[in-house]
Amino acid sequence: GDSVTQMEGPVTLSEEAFLTINCTYTATGYPSLFWYVQYPGEGLQLLLKATKADDKGSNKGFEATYRKETTSFHLEKGSVQVSDSAVYFCALTPGGAQKLVFGQGTRLTINP
Amino acid sequence: EAGVTQFPSHSVIEKGQTVTLRCDPISGHDNLYWYRRVMGKEIKFLLHFVKESKQDESGMPNNRFLAERTGGTYSTLKVQPAELEDSGVYFCASSRPLRTASSGNTIYFGEGSWLTVV
């Protein structure tokens, strides 16, 4: 079945460091790919998405590129801030379906 | 435009009691979903409504869970009787009608209802 595998956390970085959170997927058809973020004490928010191969989603300085050849959707940010501390979830919707399949989440902590 | 709203935000109940969670989707969103995350594990799909009909309930864990969406507006998720392993956060989400198979409709989440069963 469809699945998402995320880089295991927790991840701790210093402010202004470069961030990569790896995400790979297994899916039939042509899934859409998403990154959701959950800040402390808040709900899930859509961070960015990509709906077809080679699309790049971007938001708040974060980027992820839909790589069909490597079945990956890695999240990157060039310079992280303390306010980026949160849990990040990679997810997909299988082609033609509306059901989100999530990875296990990666807790990110940024120290000043 | 109001987002997806959930009530209660937090609930602590004893094992064997009943809890009912409510979700109000974004206005105009025919699709409504319930997900849950238990004990730091991945977020898992529970079920999907299209208007008042259950489109997919393959993720419902057992018959102690009952979801309804009368009239196709708000939805309730009842857990009766609650067990310790039901503790976690229950997310509701909604999205617009899916117009094409590959449109990748964005799914918007509420802040979750945090359930603790003691």
mmCIF file of C-alpha atoms in Angstrom:
data_model
loop_
_atom_site.group_PDB
_atom_site.id
_atom_site.type_symbol
_atom_site.label_atom_id
_atom_site.label_comp_id
_atom_site.label_asym_id
_atom_site.label_seq_id
_atom_site.Cartn_x
_atom_site.Cartn_y
_atom_site.Cartn_z
ATOM 1 C CA GLY A 1 0.000 0.000 0.000
ATOM 2 C CA ASP A 2 0.891 3.665 -0.039
ATOM 3 C CA SER A 3 3.346 4.814 2.594
ATOM 4 C CA VAL A 4 5.597 7.685 3.616
ATOM 5 C CA THR A 5 8.931 7.351 5.382
ATOM 6 C CA GLN A 6 10.468 10.317 7.126
ATOM 7 C CA MET A 7 13.854 10.984 8.569
ATOM 8 C CA GLU A 8 13.823 9.942 12.201
ATOM 9 C CA GLY A 9 14.061 12.655 14.771
ATOM 10 C CA PRO A 10 14.367 14.505 16.903
ATOM 11 C CA VAL A 11 16.530 16.968 15.034
ATOM 12 C CA THR A 12 18.299 19.761 16.903
ATOM 13 C CA LEU A 13 20.042 22.594 15.089
ATOM 14 C CA SER A 14 21.463 25.997 15.870
ATOM 15 C CA GLU A 15 19.856 29.135 14.519
ATOM 16 C CA GLU A 16 20.845 29.961 10.932
ATOM 17 C CA ALA A 17 21.849 26.373 10.189
ATOM 18 C CA PHE A 18 20.812 24.617 6.984
ATOM 19 C CA LEU A 19 17.924 22.182 7.360
ATOM 20 C CA THR A 20 17.075 19.034 5.457
ATOM 21 C CA ILE A 21 14.352 16.621 6.521
ATOM 22 C CA ASN A 22 14.254 13.585 4.266
ATOM 23 C CA CYS A 23 11.023 12.109 3.010
ATOM 24 C CA THR A 24 10.504 9.209 0.622
ATOM 25 C CA TYR A 25 7.278 7.636 -0.468
ATOM 26 C CA THR A 26 5.745 4.554 -2.002
ATOM 27 C CA ALA A 27 2.597 5.036 -4.007
ATOM 28 C CA THR A 28 0.736 3.762 -7.005
ATOM 29 C CA GLY A 29 -0.217 6.234 -9.676
ATOM 30 C CA TYR A 30 0.664 9.897 -9.356
ATOM 31 C CA PRO A 31 0.338 11.139 -5.793
ATOM 32 C CA SER A 32 0.287 14.716 -4.606
ATOM 33 C CA LEU A 33 2.859 15.465 -1.919
ATOM 34 C CA PHE A 34 2.613 17.725 1.114
ATOM 35 C CA TRP A 35 4.500 18.979 4.109
ATOM 36 C CA TYR A 36 2.421 19.836 7.165
ATOM 37 C CA VAL A 37 3.739 21.504 10.313
ATOM 38 C CA GLN A 38 2.488 21.452 13.879
ATOM 39 C CA TYR A 39 3.804 24.245 16.092
ATOM 40 C CA PRO A 40 3.712 23.733 19.877
ATOM 41 C CA GLY A 41 0.150 23.889 21.160
ATOM 42 C CA GLU A 42 -1.344 24.331 17.707
ATOM 43 C CA GLY A 43 -2.987 22.197 15.050
ATOM 44 C CA LEU A 44 -1.690 20.967 11.715
ATOM 45 C CA GLN A 45 -0.969 23.593 9.107
ATOM 46 C CA LEU A 46 -0.197 23.037 5.456
ATOM 47 C CA LEU A 47 3.352 24.259 4.848
ATOM 48 C CA LEU A 48 3.751 23.495 1.139
ATOM 49 C CA LYS A 49 2.666 21.090 -1.556
ATOM 50 C CA ALA A 50 3.524 19.758 -5.021
ATOM 51 C CA THR A 51 1.083 18.000 -7.291
ATOM 52 C CA LYS A 52 3.267 16.636 -10.088
ATOM 53 C CA ALA A 53 6.813 15.535 -10.815
ATOM 54 C CA ASP A 54 9.488 18.259 -10.737
ATOM 55 C CA ASP A 55 7.131 20.754 -9.079
ATOM 56 C CA LYS A 56 8.709 22.752 -6.274
ATOM 57 C CA GLY A 57 6.579 23.783 -3.335
ATOM 58 C CA SER A 58 7.757 26.706 -1.239
ATOM 59 C CA ASN A 59 6.564 28.740 1.732
ATOM 60 C CA LYS A 60 8.155 30.693 4.607
ATOM 61 C CA GLY A 61 11.642 29.976 3.247
ATOM 62 C CA PHE A 62 11.032 26.226 3.108
ATOM 63 C CA GLU A 63 11.242 24.322 -0.173
ATOM 64 C CA ALA A 64 10.632 20.781 -1.367
ATOM 65 C CA THR A 65 10.862 19.344 -4.877
ATOM 66 C CA TYR A 66 8.770 16.411 -6.108
ATOM 67 C CA ARG A 67 11.334 13.899 -7.387
ATOM 68 C CA LYS A 68 9.603 11.012 -9.119
ATOM 69 C CA GLU A 69 12.820 9.246 -10.071
ATOM 70 C CA THR A 70 13.902 8.963 -6.433
ATOM 71 C CA THR A 71 10.350 8.992 -4.970
ATOM 72 C CA SER A 72 11.394 11.760 -2.617
ATOM 73 C CA PHE A 73 10.110 15.093 -1.316
ATOM 74 C CA HIS A 74 12.835 16.358 1.005
ATOM 75 C CA LEU A 75 12.163 19.531 2.980
ATOM 76 C CA GLU A 76 14.909 22.175 3.016
ATOM 77 C CA LYS A 77 15.507 25.611 4.474
ATOM 78 C CA GLY A 78 18.663 27.614 4.089
ATOM 79 C CA SER A 79 18.685 29.342 7.470
ATOM 80 C CA VAL A 80 16.432 28.161 10.268
ATOM 81 C CA GLN A 81 15.057 30.298 13.076
ATOM 82 C CA VAL A 82 13.999 29.482 16.625
ATOM 83 C CA SER A 83 10.390 29.984 15.520
ATOM 84 C CA ASP A 84 10.739 27.022 13.115
ATOM 85 C CA SER A 85 10.772 24.642 16.067
ATOM 86 C CA ALA A 86 7.850 22.297 15.446
ATOM 87 C CA VAL A 87 6.900 18.813 14.292
ATOM 88 C CA TYR A 88 7.014 18.366 10.517
ATOM 89 C CA PHE A 89 4.940 15.758 8.694
ATOM 90 C CA CYS A 90 5.428 14.587 5.145
ATOM 91 C CA ALA A 91 2.259 13.265 3.514
ATOM 92 C CA LEU A 92 0.735 12.186 0.231
ATOM 93 C CA THR A 93 -2.656 11.734 -1.336
ATOM 94 C CA PRO A 94 -2.746 8.834 -3.786
ATOM 95 C CA GLY A 95 -3.682 9.818 -7.319
ATOM 96 C CA GLY A 96 -7.415 10.449 -7.560
ATOM 97 C CA ALA A 97 -7.974 9.970 -3.842
ATOM 98 C CA GLN A 98 -8.442 12.410 -1.005
ATOM 99 C CA LYS A 99 -7.052 10.374 1.877
ATOM 100 C CA LEU A 100 -3.783 11.677 3.330
ATOM 101 C CA VAL A 101 -1.099 9.166 4.223
ATOM 102 C CA PHE A 102 1.355 10.609 6.736
ATOM 103 C CA GLY A 103 4.903 9.908 7.732
ATOM 104 C CA GLN A 104 5.710 9.523 11.402
ATOM 105 C CA GLY A 105 6.687 13.158 11.905
ATOM 106 C CA THR A 106 10.036 14.766 12.682
ATOM 107 C CA ARG A 107 10.436 16.962 15.729
ATOM 108 C CA LEU A 108 12.708 19.914 15.007
ATOM 109 C CA THR A 109 14.227 22.055 17.734
ATOM 110 C CA ILE A 110 16.207 25.188 16.899
ATOM 111 C CA ASN A 111 18.474 26.595 19.598
ATOM 112 C CA PRO A 112 19.430 30.268 19.706
ATOM 113 C CA GLU B 1 -13.200 32.776 6.246
ATOM 114 C CA ALA B 2 -13.359 30.644 9.386
ATOM 115 C CA GLY B 3 -11.159 27.578 9.476
ATOM 116 C CA VAL B 4 -11.972 24.082 10.629
ATOM 117 C CA THR B 5 -13.081 24.271 14.245
ATOM 118 C CA GLN B 6 -13.092 21.458 16.757
ATOM 119 C CA PHE B 7 -14.594 21.070 20.202
ATOM 120 C CA PRO B 8 -13.552 20.353 22.870
ATOM 121 C CA SER B 9 -9.907 21.277 22.551
ATOM 122 C CA HIS B 10 -9.001 19.074 25.513
ATOM 123 C CA SER B 11 -10.877 16.330 27.299
ATOM 124 C CA VAL B 12 -9.934 14.051 30.188
ATOM 125 C CA ILE B 13 -12.281 11.139 30.853
ATOM 126 C CA GLU B 14 -12.202 7.887 32.749
ATOM 127 C CA LYS B 15 -11.954 4.525 31.081
ATOM 128 C CA GLY B 16 -15.419 3.293 30.210
ATOM 129 C CA GLN B 17 -16.936 6.740 29.812
ATOM 130 C CA THR B 18 -18.214 8.262 26.604
ATOM 131 C CA VAL B 19 -16.791 11.255 24.774
ATOM 132 C CA THR B 20 -18.187 13.076 21.770
ATOM 133 C CA LEU B 21 -15.947 15.249 19.636
ATOM 134 C CA ARG B 22 -17.395 17.817 17.279
ATOM 135 C CA CYS B 23 -16.022 19.268 14.058
ATOM 136 C CA ASP B 24 -17.274 22.212 11.998
ATOM 137 C CA PRO B 25 -15.655 22.198 8.550
ATOM 138 C CA ILE B 26 -14.920 25.216 6.413
ATOM 139 C CA SER B 27 -18.118 26.458 4.791
ATOM 140 C CA GLY B 28 -18.641 24.922 1.351
ATOM 141 C CA HIS B 29 -16.307 21.997 1.960
ATOM 142 C CA ASP B 30 -18.177 18.811 1.114
ATOM 143 C CA ASN B 31 -15.296 16.597 2.178
ATOM 144 C CA LEU B 32 -14.773 16.037 5.895
ATOM 145 C CA TYR B 33 -12.166 13.758 7.417
ATOM 146 C CA TRP B 34 -11.224 12.442 10.816
ATOM 147 C CA TYR B 35 -7.637 11.516 11.659
ATOM 148 C CA ARG B 36 -5.902 10.703 14.909
ATOM 149 C CA ARG B 37 -2.413 10.579 16.304
ATOM 150 C CA VAL B 38 -1.839 8.388 19.325
ATOM 151 C CA MET B 39 1.223 8.410 21.586
ATOM 152 C CA GLY B 40 3.617 10.195 19.218
ATOM 153 C CA LYS B 41 2.990 7.815 16.337
ATOM 154 C CA GLU B 42 2.052 8.781 12.818
ATOM 155 C CA ILE B 43 -1.228 10.491 12.052
ATOM 156 C CA LYS B 44 -3.688 7.925 10.791
ATOM 157 C CA PHE B 45 -6.808 8.295 8.719
ATOM 158 C CA LEU B 46 -10.076 7.279 10.343
ATOM 159 C CA LEU B 47 -12.801 8.131 7.866
ATOM 160 C CA HIS B 48 -14.014 10.406 5.101
ATOM 161 C CA PHE B 49 -17.437 11.947 4.564
ATOM 162 C CA VAL B 50 -18.668 13.414 1.327
ATOM 163 C CA LYS B 51 -21.536 15.588 2.468
ATOM 164 C CA GLU B 52 -23.527 13.297 4.777
ATOM 165 C CA SER B 53 -22.336 10.012 3.273
ATOM 166 C CA LYS B 54 -19.434 7.921 4.530
ATOM 167 C CA GLN B 55 -17.087 7.601 1.553
ATOM 168 C CA ASP B 56 -14.393 5.616 3.298
ATOM 169 C CA GLU B 57 -14.395 4.362 6.869
ATOM 170 C CA SER B 58 -11.566 1.887 6.498
ATOM 171 C CA GLY B 59 -9.508 3.518 9.245
ATOM 172 C CA MET B 60 -12.050 3.258 12.045
ATOM 173 C CA PRO B 61 -10.352 1.060 14.652
ATOM 174 C CA ASN B 62 -13.390 -0.764 16.041
ATOM 175 C CA ASN B 63 -17.086 -0.479 16.776
ATOM 176 C CA ARG B 64 -16.516 1.696 19.833
ATOM 177 C CA PHE B 65 -16.082 4.581 17.401
ATOM 178 C CA LEU B 66 -19.112 6.136 15.712
ATOM 179 C CA ALA B 67 -18.954 9.086 13.329
ATOM 180 C CA GLU B 68 -21.933 10.993 12.030
ATOM 181 C CA ARG B 69 -22.507 13.957 9.771
ATOM 182 C CA THR B 70 -26.207 14.583 9.739
ATOM 183 C CA GLY B 71 -27.255 17.156 7.158
ATOM 184 C CA GLY B 72 -23.789 17.239 5.668
ATOM 185 C CA THR B 73 -22.573 20.104 7.843
ATOM 186 C CA TYR B 74 -20.823 19.470 11.147
ATOM 187 C CA SER B 75 -19.646 16.042 12.231
ATOM 188 C CA THR B 76 -19.368 14.219 15.530
ATOM 189 C CA LEU B 77 -17.074 11.385 16.543
ATOM 190 C CA LYS B 78 -18.230 9.411 19.551
ATOM 191 C CA VAL B 79 -16.052 6.995 21.487
ATOM 192 C CA GLN B 80 -18.079 4.639 23.676
ATOM 193 C CA PRO B 81 -16.783 3.165 25.902
ATOM 194 C CA ALA B 82 -13.377 4.854 25.892
ATOM 195 C CA GLU B 83 -10.258 2.781 26.511
ATOM 196 C CA LEU B 84 -6.778 3.872 27.593
ATOM 197 C CA GLU B 85 -5.348 3.305 24.109
ATOM 198 C CA ASP B 86 -7.791 5.841 22.665
ATOM 199 C CA SER B 87 -5.769 8.671 24.177
ATOM 200 C CA GLY B 88 -4.302 10.969 21.588
ATOM 201 C CA VAL B 89 -5.185 13.912 19.425
ATOM 202 C CA TYR B 90 -8.113 13.684 17.036
ATOM 203 C CA PHE B 91 -7.903 15.915 14.002
ATOM 204 C CA CYS B 92 -10.745 16.938 11.772
ATOM 205 C CA ALA B 93 -10.074 18.229 8.286
ATOM 206 C CA SER B 94 -12.060 19.424 5.294
ATOM 207 C CA SER B 95 -11.590 20.139 1.609
ATOM 208 C CA ARG B 96 -13.511 21.378 -1.401
ATOM 209 C CA PRO B 97 -15.265 18.975 -3.775
ATOM 210 C CA LEU B 98 -12.721 17.104 -5.888
ATOM 211 C CA ARG B 99 -13.218 18.294 -9.468
ATOM 212 C CA THR B 100 -10.489 16.334 -11.195
ATOM 213 C CA ALA B 101 -8.677 13.174 -10.213
ATOM 214 C CA SER B 102 -5.303 14.861 -10.191
ATOM 215 C CA SER B 103 -6.199 18.254 -8.752
ATOM 216 C CA GLY B 104 -4.481 17.536 -5.434
ATOM 217 C CA ASN B 105 -7.086 19.339 -3.383
ATOM 218 C CA THR B 106 -5.675 20.983 -0.291
ATOM 219 C CA ILE B 107 -6.947 19.500 2.957
ATOM 220 C CA TYR B 108 -7.269 21.952 5.854
ATOM 221 C CA PHE B 109 -6.977 20.764 9.426
ATOM 222 C CA GLY B 110 -8.425 21.923 12.674
ATOM 223 C CA GLU B 111 -6.371 22.363 15.817
ATOM 224 C CA GLY B 112 -7.336 18.955 17.111
ATOM 225 C CA SER B 113 -9.149 17.590 20.124
ATOM 226 C CA TRP B 114 -6.709 16.230 22.689
ATOM 227 C CA LEU B 115 -8.230 13.234 24.456
ATOM 228 C CA THR B 116 -6.794 11.678 27.589
ATOM 229 C CA VAL B 117 -8.374 8.502 28.953
ATOM 230 C CA VAL B 118 -7.356 7.690 32.540
#
